Amino acid sequence: MSTPALRMSTLFLRTLRDDPADAELPSHRLLVRAGYIRRVAPGIYTWLPLGLKVLRNVERIVREEMDAIGAQELSFPALLPKEPFEATGRWTEYGENIFRLKDRKGADYLLGPTHEEMFTLTVKDLYGSYKDLPLSIYQIQTKYRDEVRPRAGLLRGREFIMKDSYSFDVDDAGLQASYDTHRAAYIKIFDRLGFDYVIVKATSGAMGGSASEEFLATAEHGEDTYVRCTSCDYAANVEAVQVPAPPAMAYDGLPAAHVEDTPDTPTIAILVDHLNAAFPRSDRPWQASDTLKNVIVMVVHPGGRREPLAIGVPGDREIDEKRLGAQVEPAEIEPFDEADFVRYPALAKGYMGPGVLGQDAKSGIKFLLDPRVVDGTVWVTGADVPGQHVIGLVAGRDFTADGTIEAAEVRDGDECPSCGRPLETARGIEMGHIFQLGRKYAESLELKVLDQNGKLVTVTMGSYGVGVSRAVAAVAEGCHDEFGLVWPREITPADVHVVATGKAEEVFAKADELTAALAARGVLVLYDDRRKVSPGVKFKDAELIGVPTIVIVGKGLESGTIEIKDRATGHRREVPVDQIVDAVVAEVRGPRGGDSVVPEVERAATSAAQGASS
Ligand code: ATP
Ligand code: MG
């Protein structure tokens, strides 16, 4: 089938010389400069023709792999009534992230941030028996979230495209099978997209549910931090890392705690210096990890209720905002400010200690400890009086808390929760999330079916997302060099970029002929047929746009050759004119040939991706 070429003389495209002022990441800069997307408002973008082609390719891969596991495509509206979201509590829970609007009669609507409610209600509407299940349905659709910080172009948009699918099963074994099938399909999708990724354990956040994994594109500038073990196959988003608690220790015979003057020691570093000067230990110097740092924040619940929360962590560790955020979701964290301190006079800023913290203690403030602070551990901590600390305070003996919390930072070298060897940290972009949602939505929306015995049972669900528009940016983030984009074969906007250089009529005649011959073979050609543009500008544009194969028709014609350049490696070769069509077709179909113009991309295997997905 013939595929009409994209002619640059008429293509709706303007490449830009300068980086857009708001772009920090290479993917964002390059997608704008190369004419793939245009910003309309923060986190809202127009897809220009080349960008739309890449987006459609990502969609095609996702669709093919979902169809291959028997998931069925449907499409929900983006504009939704409030009622289903009220039934699940999310009209409130989602807070300011929802775009809300009213119709002319004053009824409340929203632009869907996610569609659990719609999937669940539609299945409830149409199905009623175990015989109807299992079922997997999906859509590729536009979502709206009024993100606090839209970022990096398509990576965190306020309007973005997601593939979301849901599985429906009668029992846990069915859910596990549906989850495993989706997981395998995701591995195929991300292999085909052609970038490096890892599969990590994840938290299931506001959705509830249990088993959960994320597919992260490995990326230096990614928003997510994950850890992987240097020895076993453990890999997890830092949000999901559960710090192995050391065993509790006996405290019989430990000396009594004593309060000491420690004037002007509001920070841990100053405190440690002061301890070593004024109260030297006989065995070793004091260090930050001997201190218990108590941090206080304000938790703002959906609907606006504000609740202070105190967290005790070893003094050598900071609180990780994302880890803390994941623990309190859907609530949000705000700083505990001066006015709040005035409201809680029991707190001595800079010298807070477990003495007043805890729901049953003087302040009444909820107090949670890092899992390392087990019974029998001994600490230096605030004495709740400005300028004083208490030395030798023993957990379990001298203080208790209201529970533990995973909020302290995770560092390179920390112990693997699975095998105890050192962990290492790295960054990534969340591309997909699969999890076993369980019965949460089915319960609140009463999705039940009759089982084999004629008894009503609540359906169990799995939820599976892919960031489709985010994938375009994530691939760009992983596949570029200093000159521009370098698309993987499966999602490139065109198979080959034919560049006609110079002024000679025969060059354009030959390039026209080549383009037509390639089009007739089903190759999608981006053809630079512009007459008054210099070769230098054309080459620069070709590098910027990033089609993986560039064919240069120009000077070589004098000696009967045309040049093929590999965009990724820069490798060039001259091919005799009479062999050029076959050579280009072979190039774009890959070494294994076959009928498809678009060959399967070899997995860009990293040890991380293999380690996590095998
Ligand atoms: P994040 O933690 O990045 O905010 P999320 O956990 O809220 O994402 P999900 O609700 O699990 O996201 O959505 C499924 C997928 O949709 C994500 O894995 C991600 O790839 C994509 N996605 C989520 N939010 C955005 C956004 N604002 N812009 C683009 N893609 C997004
Ligand atoms: Mg997620």
XYZ file of C-alpha atoms and ligand atoms in Angstrom:
646
model
C 0.000 0.000 0.000
C 1.300 3.410 -0.884
C 1.923 5.806 2.001
C 1.816 9.484 1.021
C 5.049 11.290 1.929
C 5.210 14.266 4.290
C 6.675 17.072 2.221
C 8.517 19.669 4.236
C 7.679 22.400 1.707
C 4.060 22.177 2.824
C 4.198 20.342 6.156
C 2.709 22.356 9.033
C 6.031 22.637 10.829
C 8.360 25.331 12.088
C 11.557 24.245 13.762
C 12.980 26.741 16.236
C 16.560 27.780 16.724
C 16.141 28.785 20.362
C 15.083 26.815 23.379
C 11.722 27.759 24.872
C 12.293 29.844 27.995
C 10.307 27.580 30.328
C 11.937 24.297 29.300
C 14.382 22.682 31.694
C 14.536 19.131 30.413
C 16.020 18.092 27.055
C 12.827 16.273 26.029
C 10.737 19.384 26.579
C 13.217 21.648 24.770
C 13.598 19.320 21.819
C 9.922 18.465 21.350
C 9.111 22.174 21.190
C 12.107 23.132 19.037
C 11.611 20.290 16.582
C 7.970 21.232 16.099
C 6.196 18.332 17.806
C 4.215 20.233 20.425
C 3.221 23.818 21.265
C 2.334 25.146 24.690
C -1.146 26.621 25.183
C -1.189 27.086 28.970
C 0.779 25.530 31.850
C 0.601 21.766 31.403
C -1.593 22.052 28.295
C -0.167 21.386 24.837
C -1.158 21.230 21.200
C 0.031 18.211 19.227
C 1.454 19.389 15.906
C 1.457 16.944 12.955
C 4.811 15.293 13.727
C 4.002 15.019 17.419
C 0.614 13.535 16.705
C 2.247 10.846 14.579
C 4.501 9.811 17.463
C 1.577 9.884 19.882
C -0.503 7.708 17.543
C 2.371 5.237 17.301
C 2.555 4.937 21.080
C -1.212 4.447 21.155
C -0.979 1.780 18.479
C 1.589 -0.225 20.462
C -0.465 0.025 23.633
C -3.665 -0.893 21.792
C -2.079 -3.892 20.047
C -0.738 -5.328 23.277
C -3.977 -4.746 25.183
C -6.002 -6.323 22.391
C -3.557 -9.241 22.371
C -4.453 -10.149 25.973
C -8.143 -9.962 25.166
C -8.809 -6.622 26.815
C -11.627 -4.768 25.043
C -11.473 -1.109 24.168
C -14.238 1.327 25.046
C -14.264 5.051 25.658
C -15.777 6.984 28.517
C -16.588 10.674 28.404
C -14.110 13.072 29.989
C -16.964 15.257 31.228
C -18.557 13.429 34.153
C -21.332 14.036 36.679
C -20.384 14.437 40.331
C -22.548 11.678 41.818
C -20.364 8.590 41.196
C -17.366 10.463 42.632
C -19.411 11.376 45.687
C -20.330 7.742 46.173
C -16.652 6.789 46.460
C -15.685 9.860 48.462
C -13.352 11.102 45.777
C -15.287 14.283 44.995
C -13.755 15.477 48.279
C -10.607 13.306 48.405
C -9.245 14.499 45.098
C -9.385 18.071 46.414
C -7.953 20.795 44.247
C -6.632 18.350 41.684
C -10.062 18.060 40.082
C -11.234 20.484 37.427
C -14.831 21.130 38.490
C -17.558 22.864 36.540
C -21.298 23.479 36.547
C -23.802 23.070 33.770
C -26.441 25.703 32.936
C -28.800 24.256 35.534
C -26.202 24.531 38.252
C -25.432 20.791 38.444
C -21.856 19.822 39.369
C -19.595 18.157 36.827
C -15.916 17.351 36.651
C -13.311 16.607 34.024
C -12.282 13.040 34.808
C -8.870 12.724 36.509
C -9.241 8.916 36.382
C -12.183 6.596 35.708
C -12.477 3.866 38.362
C -16.057 4.902 39.076
C -17.138 4.770 35.437
C -15.588 1.366 34.779
C -17.095 -0.097 37.937
C -20.562 1.340 37.372
C -20.693 0.299 33.737
C -19.841 -3.298 34.561
C -22.442 -3.200 37.347
C -24.935 -1.810 34.847
C -24.466 -4.602 32.323
C -23.202 -7.707 34.104
C -24.561 -9.798 36.954
C -23.130 -13.302 36.910
C -19.780 -15.026 37.521
C -20.237 -16.404 33.996
C -19.613 -12.893 32.626
C -16.165 -12.805 34.238
C -13.228 -12.486 33.972
C -13.410 -9.251 32.021
C -10.713 -6.712 31.105
C -11.700 -3.419 29.506
C -9.627 -0.363 28.645
C -9.637 3.037 27.073
C -7.049 5.451 25.705
C -8.393 8.785 26.730
C -7.749 12.337 27.826
C -7.523 12.973 31.569
C -7.582 16.231 33.468
C -5.766 16.945 36.706
C -5.092 20.395 38.063
C -1.577 19.383 39.112
C 0.130 21.648 41.646
C 3.264 21.710 39.542
C 2.761 20.951 35.857
C 6.261 20.142 34.731
C 8.563 19.369 31.868
C 6.095 19.697 29.021
C 4.255 16.452 28.493
C 5.768 14.713 31.503
C 3.359 16.211 34.001
C 0.493 17.798 32.144
C -2.867 19.070 33.334
C -4.456 17.560 30.241
C -2.810 14.275 29.287
C -3.515 10.962 27.642
C -3.656 7.762 29.615
C -4.444 4.179 28.811
C -6.379 2.818 31.728
C -7.646 -0.699 32.021
C -9.497 -2.607 34.697
C -9.896 -6.288 35.303
C -12.925 -7.806 36.990
C -12.791 -11.206 38.662
C -14.882 -13.197 41.096
C -11.999 -14.259 43.323
C -8.432 -13.492 44.387
C -6.891 -16.179 42.197
C -8.656 -14.651 39.189
C -7.344 -11.203 40.088
C -3.808 -12.562 40.390
C -4.082 -14.149 36.934
C -5.443 -10.926 35.390
C -2.647 -8.959 37.061
C 0.018 -11.330 35.746
C -1.414 -11.123 32.220
C -1.369 -7.341 32.320
C 2.149 -7.329 33.708
C 3.348 -9.457 30.787
C 1.572 -7.140 28.317
C 3.240 -4.124 29.938
C 6.656 -5.694 29.511
C 5.895 -6.068 25.790
C 4.644 -2.484 25.535
C 7.671 -0.971 27.227
C 10.098 -3.176 25.318
C 8.541 -1.997 22.062
C 8.592 1.660 23.052
C 12.345 1.279 23.000
C 13.652 2.813 26.200
C 15.297 1.554 29.358
C 13.005 0.865 32.256
C 12.766 -0.897 35.561
C 9.844 -2.562 37.312
C 9.645 -1.564 40.949
C 7.411 -2.231 43.924
C 5.056 0.664 44.497
C 2.577 2.015 46.985
C -1.009 1.995 45.847
C -1.699 5.509 47.106
C -5.191 6.951 47.244
C -6.578 3.966 45.365
C -6.190 1.514 48.217
C -5.435 -2.066 47.269
C -2.460 -4.305 47.790
C 0.096 -5.661 45.289
C 1.345 -2.882 43.116
C 4.227 -2.276 40.730
C 5.416 0.654 38.666
C 7.245 0.714 35.364
C 9.795 3.512 35.548
C 11.772 4.836 32.603
C 15.298 5.237 33.920
C 16.042 8.964 33.655
C 18.494 11.222 35.398
C 15.853 13.963 35.698
C 12.946 11.702 36.636
C 10.661 12.784 39.454
C 10.632 9.365 41.071
C 13.490 7.905 43.049
C 13.767 4.172 43.265
C 16.151 1.791 44.928
C 17.518 -1.466 43.714
C 19.566 -3.981 45.557
C 23.199 -4.378 44.546
C 22.867 -8.076 45.228
C 19.337 -9.504 44.896
C 16.464 -8.556 42.552
C 14.703 -6.239 45.006
C 13.658 -2.936 43.385
C 11.171 -0.439 44.789
C 10.038 3.115 44.479
C 11.463 4.883 47.555
C 7.865 5.625 48.494
C 7.321 1.894 48.946
C 10.548 0.969 50.739
C 9.889 -0.590 54.126
C 12.895 -0.055 56.323
C 13.881 -3.294 58.061
C 13.424 -2.630 61.784
C 16.284 -3.908 63.947
C 15.263 -6.286 66.733
C 14.083 -4.658 69.958
C 16.686 -4.703 72.746
C 16.466 -5.228 76.463
C 16.899 -2.026 78.472
C 17.346 -3.429 81.975
C 20.396 -1.877 83.524
C 20.665 1.067 81.149
C 21.467 4.253 83.066
C 18.691 6.752 83.764
C 18.151 9.591 81.338
C 19.322 13.057 82.389
C 18.438 16.550 81.198
C 21.380 18.817 80.374
C 21.828 22.428 79.382
C 22.684 22.656 75.712
C 22.294 26.365 74.988
C 22.080 27.551 71.373
C 21.921 24.096 69.818
C 18.905 24.343 67.532
C 20.417 22.149 64.804
C 21.701 18.590 64.951
C 25.210 19.518 63.787
C 25.606 22.171 66.468
C 24.147 19.845 69.077
C 26.602 17.056 68.216
C 29.569 19.463 68.494
C 28.260 20.668 71.822
C 27.805 17.115 73.147
C 31.341 16.177 72.192
C 32.729 19.282 73.907
C 30.575 19.248 77.043
C 29.626 15.573 77.534
C 32.254 13.447 75.751
C 31.512 9.741 75.507
C 34.167 7.313 76.644
C 33.676 4.792 73.820
C 33.487 7.050 70.729
C 32.448 10.565 69.729
C 28.769 11.469 69.600
C 27.327 11.427 66.110
C 24.146 12.664 64.461
C 22.672 9.172 64.474
C 22.703 9.210 68.296
C 20.129 11.977 68.282
C 16.399 11.699 67.778
C 15.169 14.538 65.593
C 11.504 15.420 66.012
C 9.959 17.132 63.038
C 6.485 18.564 63.010
C 4.289 19.120 59.944
C 0.655 19.982 59.283
C -1.430 17.304 57.590
C -4.269 18.830 55.589
C -7.036 16.304 55.007
C -9.404 16.367 52.024
C -12.136 18.795 52.957
C -9.649 21.018 54.808
C -9.258 19.526 58.309
C -5.752 20.347 59.614
C -3.956 17.953 61.932
C -0.422 18.356 63.259
C 1.870 15.334 62.998
C 5.214 14.869 64.770
C 7.740 12.430 63.348
C 10.831 11.154 65.147
C 13.779 10.122 62.962
C 17.450 9.433 63.687
C 19.198 12.810 63.517
C 21.410 11.819 60.577
C 18.377 11.492 58.309
C 16.069 14.031 56.734
C 12.363 13.582 56.173
C 11.723 12.650 52.523
C 8.717 14.702 51.410
C 7.625 12.182 48.797
C 7.800 9.255 51.189
C 5.864 11.212 53.776
C 3.381 12.365 51.125
C 2.757 8.785 50.022
C 2.021 7.793 53.634
C -0.590 10.472 54.212
C -2.277 10.434 50.802
C -4.907 11.685 49.985
C -4.082 14.274 52.667
C -1.385 16.823 51.894
C 1.538 18.116 53.912
C 2.025 21.778 54.756
C 4.678 23.374 56.924
C 3.931 23.856 60.613
C 4.321 27.614 60.839
C 4.951 30.193 63.560
C 1.230 30.707 64.099
C 0.842 26.974 64.657
C 3.618 27.021 67.273
C 1.703 29.770 69.069
C -1.355 27.501 69.100
C 0.634 24.652 70.692
C 2.567 26.234 73.586
C 3.794 22.841 74.839
C 6.177 22.724 71.857
C 9.627 24.245 72.282
C 10.788 24.976 68.767
C 14.199 23.452 68.126
C 14.064 21.494 71.403
C 10.971 19.319 70.899
C 11.097 15.885 72.470
C 8.949 12.811 72.975
C 8.088 14.150 76.444
C 5.208 16.217 75.142
C 4.520 14.421 71.858
C 1.865 11.778 71.379
C -1.900 11.689 71.471
C -1.907 10.937 75.213
C 0.856 13.412 76.040
C 0.692 17.096 76.906
C 0.543 18.439 73.351
C -1.953 15.793 72.197
C -0.101 15.798 68.849
C 0.109 12.484 67.014
C 3.690 11.186 67.182
C 5.081 8.551 64.820
C 8.584 7.076 64.833
C 10.954 5.870 62.178
C 10.993 2.024 62.275
C 14.640 2.117 63.408
C 13.618 3.635 66.742
C 12.850 0.282 68.369
C 12.481 -0.420 72.067
C 15.804 -0.353 73.875
C 17.496 2.182 71.574
C 19.071 5.126 73.416
C 18.768 8.738 72.241
C 19.714 12.340 72.818
C 16.664 14.447 72.100
C 14.883 17.689 72.943
C 13.824 18.227 76.570
C 10.910 20.481 75.591
C 12.616 23.446 77.156
C 14.573 25.921 75.017
C 18.285 25.249 75.417
C 17.958 21.793 76.970
C 18.320 18.241 75.736
C 17.859 14.931 77.439
C 20.658 12.363 77.193
C 20.143 8.616 77.478
C 16.414 8.562 76.737
C 15.419 4.958 76.079
C 12.662 4.034 73.634
C 10.032 1.827 75.233
C 11.269 2.661 78.748
C 11.138 6.482 78.753
C 8.839 7.174 75.843
C 6.444 5.586 73.422
C 4.755 6.887 70.281
C 1.474 6.388 68.434
C 3.057 4.108 65.832
C 5.716 4.099 63.113
C 5.941 5.871 59.753
C 8.083 5.378 56.644
C 9.095 8.983 56.111
C 12.870 9.131 56.554
C 15.013 9.418 53.450
C 16.385 6.237 51.897
C 20.071 6.436 51.028
C 22.611 4.629 48.913
C 24.080 1.878 51.036
C 20.982 1.356 53.187
C 20.118 -2.245 53.916
C 18.017 -4.142 51.373
C 14.725 -5.112 53.038
C 14.886 -8.405 51.202
C 18.493 -9.616 51.651
C 20.269 -7.061 53.824
C 22.946 -6.145 51.283
C 23.412 -2.472 50.270
C 20.800 -0.653 48.193
C 21.568 1.907 45.516
C 19.287 4.728 44.463
C 18.487 6.041 40.979
C 15.838 8.171 39.298
C 13.063 7.408 36.902
C 9.854 8.575 35.275
C 6.684 6.662 36.146
C 5.393 5.294 32.847
C 2.935 2.736 34.030
C 1.351 1.499 37.210
C -0.361 -1.827 37.748
C -2.085 -2.803 40.898
C -4.493 -5.120 42.552
C -7.213 -2.741 43.545
C -9.229 -5.435 45.253
C -12.787 -4.742 46.327
C -12.599 -1.093 47.373
C -14.544 0.382 44.454
C -16.737 -2.665 43.968
C -17.754 -2.326 47.608
C -18.501 1.375 47.625
C -20.388 1.134 44.328
C -21.901 -2.291 45.113
C -20.601 -4.210 42.144
C -21.667 -7.788 42.888
C -22.311 -10.868 40.800
C -23.970 -14.202 41.516
C -21.405 -16.949 42.040
C -21.728 -20.625 41.152
C -23.899 -21.247 44.208
C -26.259 -18.399 43.440
C -24.738 -16.277 46.204
C -23.970 -12.565 45.652
C -20.221 -11.872 45.842
C -18.339 -8.606 45.531
C -16.164 -8.438 42.427
C -12.415 -7.912 42.804
C -10.658 -5.488 40.470
C -7.231 -4.737 39.073
C -6.234 -1.323 37.767
C -3.593 -0.720 35.133
C -2.420 2.633 33.714
C 0.038 3.764 31.043
C 0.981 7.406 30.595
C 0.616 7.569 26.819
C 1.426 11.242 26.281
C 4.038 11.048 29.026
C 5.651 8.181 27.096
C 6.331 10.504 24.153
C 8.327 12.788 26.449
C 9.962 9.923 28.322
C 11.204 8.360 25.099
C 12.486 11.759 23.960
C 14.192 12.149 27.337
C 15.981 8.850 26.868
C 16.599 9.062 23.109
C 18.361 12.260 22.079
C 21.814 13.757 21.692
C 23.156 17.311 21.597
C 21.765 17.835 18.083
C 18.239 16.619 18.551
C 15.889 13.707 18.931
C 16.658 10.114 17.907
C 13.404 8.164 17.709
C 13.231 4.435 18.185
C 11.945 2.664 15.043
C 8.515 1.794 16.356
C 7.404 5.290 17.208
C 9.321 7.530 14.822
C 7.037 10.029 13.040
C 8.416 8.816 9.677
C 10.473 5.795 8.639
C 13.016 7.760 6.649
C 13.956 11.401 6.144
C 14.909 12.101 2.526
C 16.903 15.302 2.144
C 17.365 16.836 -1.307
C 20.373 19.199 -1.250
C 21.611 21.828 -3.648
C 19.918 23.623 -6.496
C 20.254 21.188 -9.380
C 16.987 20.109 -10.965
C 18.164 16.517 -11.299
C 18.661 16.276 -7.538
C 15.021 17.109 -6.908
C 13.896 14.884 -9.770
C 15.843 11.952 -8.296
C 14.635 12.659 -4.740
C 11.019 12.894 -5.975
C 11.423 9.582 -7.729
C 13.009 7.925 -4.686
C 10.297 9.261 -2.384
C 7.578 7.950 -4.694
C 9.250 4.534 -4.953
C 9.581 4.280 -1.161
C 5.994 5.411 -0.653
C 4.890 2.704 -3.065
C 6.667 0.145 -0.862
C 4.758 1.368 2.212
C 7.626 3.392 3.688
C 6.567 6.640 5.350
C 8.925 9.324 4.056
C 9.525 12.740 5.522
C 10.799 14.502 2.400
C 12.769 17.734 2.626
C 11.835 19.109 -0.790
C 12.303 22.763 0.158
C 13.909 24.634 -2.735
C 15.444 27.699 -1.166
C 16.796 26.217 2.031
C 20.532 25.599 2.393
C 21.878 22.057 2.916
C 23.238 23.125 6.310
C 19.798 24.131 7.554
C 18.265 20.943 6.158
C 20.842 18.735 7.882
C 20.324 20.569 11.170
C 16.565 20.114 10.897
C 16.976 16.425 10.122
C 19.120 15.927 13.216
C 16.694 17.914 15.338
C 13.598 16.048 14.124
C 15.278 12.714 14.722
C 13.948 10.278 12.121
C 16.295 7.287 12.565
C 17.323 6.972 8.887
C 18.373 10.003 6.846
C 18.891 9.702 3.089
C 20.824 12.482 1.378
C 20.319 13.046 -2.341
C 22.866 15.558 -3.601
C 26.491 15.692 -4.711
C 26.806 11.914 -4.741
C 24.600 11.736 -7.821
C 27.565 12.864 -9.940
C 29.242 9.559 -9.109
C 25.937 7.654 -9.117
C 25.390 7.328 -5.347
C 23.002 8.390 -2.610
C 23.997 8.543 1.054
C 22.262 6.763 3.912
C 22.986 8.101 7.368
C 22.059 6.451 10.620
C 20.801 9.191 12.919
C 21.732 7.349 16.108
C 25.267 6.240 15.290
C 26.127 8.883 12.691
C 27.330 6.064 10.441
C 27.146 6.985 6.721
C 27.362 4.879 3.605
C 27.109 5.537 -0.127
C 24.701 3.326 -2.028
C 24.517 3.082 -5.837
C 21.413 4.841 -7.150
C 19.916 1.672 -8.597
C 20.072 -0.090 -5.218
C 18.887 2.724 -2.991
C 15.209 1.759 -2.704
C 15.979 -1.781 -1.582
C 18.698 -0.560 0.757
C 16.377 1.927 2.468
C 13.550 -0.591 2.725
C 15.948 -3.106 4.302
C 17.175 -0.440 6.701
C 13.740 0.569 7.954
C 12.546 -3.018 8.172
C 15.539 -3.998 10.264
C 17.980 -6.850 9.893
C 15.296 -9.536 10.058
C 13.213 -8.181 7.191
C 9.618 -9.341 7.174
C 6.462 -7.746 5.938
C 6.106 -5.029 8.471
C 7.736 -1.740 7.623
C 8.080 -1.232 11.314
C 10.365 -3.905 12.706
C 10.349 -4.935 16.287
C 12.864 -2.858 18.127
C 15.497 -4.844 19.907
C 15.132 -4.417 23.594
C 17.612 -1.845 24.783
C 18.569 -4.121 27.585
C 20.078 -2.757 30.725
C 20.939 -4.952 33.591
C 18.378 -3.045 35.636
C 15.537 -3.730 33.231
C 16.505 -7.361 32.975
C 17.023 -7.729 36.648
C 13.653 -6.325 37.482
C 11.552 -7.876 34.787
C 12.971 -11.373 34.566
P 2.207 10.478 39.460
O 2.634 9.720 40.689
O 3.291 10.665 38.439
O 1.442 11.729 39.761
P -0.101 8.878 39.437
O 0.379 7.794 40.309
O -1.012 9.893 39.952
O 1.145 9.561 38.738
P -1.849 7.165 37.963
O -3.116 7.698 38.472
O -1.324 5.862 38.439
O -0.725 8.261 38.125
O -1.914 7.226 36.368
C -1.400 6.241 35.489
C -0.306 6.804 34.612
O -0.672 8.045 34.002
C 0.959 7.129 35.372
O 1.735 5.970 35.528
C 1.620 8.161 34.491
O 2.401 7.519 33.493
C 0.471 8.870 33.831
N 0.229 10.194 34.427
C -0.253 10.467 35.657
N -0.343 11.785 35.853
C 0.097 12.381 34.721
C 0.245 13.740 34.303
N -0.091 14.759 35.093
N 0.730 13.979 33.055
C 1.054 12.961 32.241
N 0.940 11.665 32.575
C 0.471 11.365 33.795
Mg 0.853 5.928 40.223
